[in-house]
Short mmCIF file of C-alpha atoms in Angstrom, two decimals:
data_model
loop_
_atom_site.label_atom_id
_atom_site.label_comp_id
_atom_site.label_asym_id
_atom_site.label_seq_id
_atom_site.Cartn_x
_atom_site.Cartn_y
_atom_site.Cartn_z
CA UNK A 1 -45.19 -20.46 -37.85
CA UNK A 2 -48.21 -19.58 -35.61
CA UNK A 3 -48.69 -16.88 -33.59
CA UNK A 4 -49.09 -19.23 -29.96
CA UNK A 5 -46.00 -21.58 -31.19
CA UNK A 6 -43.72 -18.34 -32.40
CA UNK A 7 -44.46 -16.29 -28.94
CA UNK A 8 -43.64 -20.01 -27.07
CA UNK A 9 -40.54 -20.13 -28.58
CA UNK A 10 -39.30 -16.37 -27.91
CA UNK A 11 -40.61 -16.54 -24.15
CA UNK A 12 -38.06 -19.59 -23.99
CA UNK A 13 -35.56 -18.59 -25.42
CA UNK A 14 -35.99 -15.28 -23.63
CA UNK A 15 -36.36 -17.19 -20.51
CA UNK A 16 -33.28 -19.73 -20.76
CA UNK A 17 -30.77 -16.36 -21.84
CA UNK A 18 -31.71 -14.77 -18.73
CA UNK A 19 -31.03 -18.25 -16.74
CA UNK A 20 -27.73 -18.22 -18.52
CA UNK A 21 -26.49 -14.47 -17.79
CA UNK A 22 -26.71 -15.31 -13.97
CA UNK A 23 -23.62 -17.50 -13.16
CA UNK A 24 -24.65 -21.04 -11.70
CA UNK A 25 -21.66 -20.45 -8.96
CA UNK A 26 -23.20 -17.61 -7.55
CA UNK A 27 -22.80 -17.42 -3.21
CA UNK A 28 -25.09 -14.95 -2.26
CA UNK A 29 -24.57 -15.18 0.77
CA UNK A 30 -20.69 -15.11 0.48
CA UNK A 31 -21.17 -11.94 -1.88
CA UNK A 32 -23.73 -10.27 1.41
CA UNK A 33 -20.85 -11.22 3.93
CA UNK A 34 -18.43 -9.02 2.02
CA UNK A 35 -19.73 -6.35 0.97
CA UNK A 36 -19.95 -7.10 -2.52
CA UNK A 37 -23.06 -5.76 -5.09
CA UNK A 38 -24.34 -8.08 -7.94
CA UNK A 39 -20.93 -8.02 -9.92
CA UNK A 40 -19.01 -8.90 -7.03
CA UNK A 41 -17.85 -5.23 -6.38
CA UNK A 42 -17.85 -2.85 -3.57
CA UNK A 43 -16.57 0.77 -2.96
CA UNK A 44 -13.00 1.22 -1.24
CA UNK A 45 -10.78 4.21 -0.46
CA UNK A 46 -7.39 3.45 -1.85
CA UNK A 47 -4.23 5.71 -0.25
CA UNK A 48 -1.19 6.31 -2.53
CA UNK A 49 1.17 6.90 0.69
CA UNK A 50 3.87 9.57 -0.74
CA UNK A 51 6.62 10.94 0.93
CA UNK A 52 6.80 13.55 3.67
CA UNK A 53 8.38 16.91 3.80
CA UNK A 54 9.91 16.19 6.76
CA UNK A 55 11.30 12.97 6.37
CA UNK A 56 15.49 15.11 6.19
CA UNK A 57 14.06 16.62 10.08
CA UNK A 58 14.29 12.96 11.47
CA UNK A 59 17.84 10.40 11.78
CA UNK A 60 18.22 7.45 10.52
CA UNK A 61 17.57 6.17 14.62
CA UNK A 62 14.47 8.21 14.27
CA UNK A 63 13.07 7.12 11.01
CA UNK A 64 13.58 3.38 12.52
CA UNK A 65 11.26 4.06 15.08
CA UNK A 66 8.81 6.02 13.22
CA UNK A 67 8.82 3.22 10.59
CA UNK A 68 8.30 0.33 13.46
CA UNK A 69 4.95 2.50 14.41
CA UNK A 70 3.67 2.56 10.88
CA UNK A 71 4.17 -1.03 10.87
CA UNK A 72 2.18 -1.38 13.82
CA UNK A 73 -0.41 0.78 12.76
CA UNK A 74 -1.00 -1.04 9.84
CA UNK A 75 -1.23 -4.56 11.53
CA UNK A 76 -3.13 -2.83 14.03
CA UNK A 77 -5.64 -1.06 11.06
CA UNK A 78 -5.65 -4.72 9.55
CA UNK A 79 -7.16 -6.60 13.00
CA UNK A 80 -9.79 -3.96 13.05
CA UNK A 81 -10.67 -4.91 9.66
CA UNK A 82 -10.30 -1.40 8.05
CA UNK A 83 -6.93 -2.36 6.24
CA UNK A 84 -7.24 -4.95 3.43
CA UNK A 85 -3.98 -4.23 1.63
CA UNK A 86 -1.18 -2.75 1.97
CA UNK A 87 2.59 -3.30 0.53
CA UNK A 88 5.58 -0.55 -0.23
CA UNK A 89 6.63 0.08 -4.54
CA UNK A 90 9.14 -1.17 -5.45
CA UNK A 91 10.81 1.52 -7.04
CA UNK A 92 11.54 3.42 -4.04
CA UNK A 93 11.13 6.86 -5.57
CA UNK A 94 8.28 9.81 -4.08
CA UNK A 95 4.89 7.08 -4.05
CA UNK A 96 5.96 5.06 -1.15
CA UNK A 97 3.56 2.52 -1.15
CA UNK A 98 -0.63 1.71 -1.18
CA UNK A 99 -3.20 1.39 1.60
CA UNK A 100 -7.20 -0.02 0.48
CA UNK A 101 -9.26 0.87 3.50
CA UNK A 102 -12.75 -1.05 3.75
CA UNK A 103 -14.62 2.31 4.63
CA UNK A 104 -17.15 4.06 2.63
CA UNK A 105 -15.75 7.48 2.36
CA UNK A 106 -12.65 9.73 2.09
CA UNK A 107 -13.37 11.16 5.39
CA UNK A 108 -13.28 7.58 7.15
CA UNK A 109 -9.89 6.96 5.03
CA UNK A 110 -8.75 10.30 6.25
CA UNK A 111 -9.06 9.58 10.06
CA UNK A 112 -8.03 6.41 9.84
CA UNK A 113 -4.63 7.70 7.95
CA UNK A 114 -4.20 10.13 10.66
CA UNK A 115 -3.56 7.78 13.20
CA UNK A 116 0.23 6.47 11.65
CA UNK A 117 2.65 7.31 13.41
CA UNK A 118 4.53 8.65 10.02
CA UNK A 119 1.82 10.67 8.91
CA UNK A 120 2.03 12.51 11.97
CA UNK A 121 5.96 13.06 11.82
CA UNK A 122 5.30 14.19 8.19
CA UNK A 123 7.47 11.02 7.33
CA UNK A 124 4.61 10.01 5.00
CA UNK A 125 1.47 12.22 3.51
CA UNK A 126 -1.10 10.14 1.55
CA UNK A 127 -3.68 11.05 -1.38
CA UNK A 128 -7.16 9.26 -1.06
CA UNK A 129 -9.17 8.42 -4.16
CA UNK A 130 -12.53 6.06 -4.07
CA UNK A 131 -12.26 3.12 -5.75
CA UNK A 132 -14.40 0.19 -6.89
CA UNK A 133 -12.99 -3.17 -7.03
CA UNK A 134 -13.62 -7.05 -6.13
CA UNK A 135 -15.35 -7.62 -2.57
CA UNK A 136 -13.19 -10.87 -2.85
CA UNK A 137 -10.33 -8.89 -1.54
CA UNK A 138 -11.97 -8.51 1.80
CA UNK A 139 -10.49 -11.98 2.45
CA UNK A 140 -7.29 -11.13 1.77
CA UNK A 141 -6.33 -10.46 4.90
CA UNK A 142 -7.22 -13.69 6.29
CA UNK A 143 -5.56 -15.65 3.34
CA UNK A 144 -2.81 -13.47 4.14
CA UNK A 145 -2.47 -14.78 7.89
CA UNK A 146 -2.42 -18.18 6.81
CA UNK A 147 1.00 -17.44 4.16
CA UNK A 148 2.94 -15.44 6.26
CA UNK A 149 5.89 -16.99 7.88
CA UNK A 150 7.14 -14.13 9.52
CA UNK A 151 5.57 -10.69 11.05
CA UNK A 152 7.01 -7.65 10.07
#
């Protein structure tokens, strides 16, 4: 093969695998509006929410009402667009449940965690780790809106 017809092929084919590798469904825009880098990714702060050591100083009464605040926080936290998941375990033991703040660092997650109500009564202490996972779930909370029946 000659040297002009060999180097046309490779710039092709060189060309047409990099046209391939970017997928044809790409929003770029969509990917800008939420936060999301070129796989689709961004940085959260995820909060394992444990429990207290003071959860035995409060009644059962008392833990009610603490519990409606933390419930009010977190729809609150969600409106202001800070708090893109949240949900209790299931299993009920010492992790209580999971917070993913949209914020950039622990110290943003770390205010923001200090304004539950059952942090405060030491119902509820939480551990903050970065994390990086799908921009997509910065519509969850929307989507979420739209399934829910019933507010908590």
């Amino acid at each position: 093969m000659n040297p002009k017809a060999y180097f046309i092929l490779m710039f092709t084919l060189l060309v047409s695998s990099g046209l391939m590798a970017q997928k044809q469904d790409y929003d770029e825009s969509l990917a800008n509006s939420l936060g999301g880098d070129e796989f689709g990714m961004r940085t959260y702060v995820m909060a394992i929410l444990l429990s207290g050591d003071r959860v035995a100083d409060y009644s059962q009464v008392e833990r009610q009402e603490i519990q409606k605040g933390h419930m009010a926080n977190i729809s609150q936290l969600s409106e202001e667009g800070t708090l893109i998941l949240a949900g209790p375990f299931i299993a009920g033991d010492e992790k209580r449940g999971i917070f993913i703040f949209a914020v950039d660092s622990l110290e943003e997650a770390e205010k923001l965690t200090q304004r539950d109500p059952a942090v405060k009564a030491g119902v509820l202490k939480m551990q903050l780790i970065q994390w990086y996972g799908s921009a997509a779930l910065m519509q969850v909370p929307e989507i979420h809106q739209k399934i829910q029946k019933i507010d908590f």
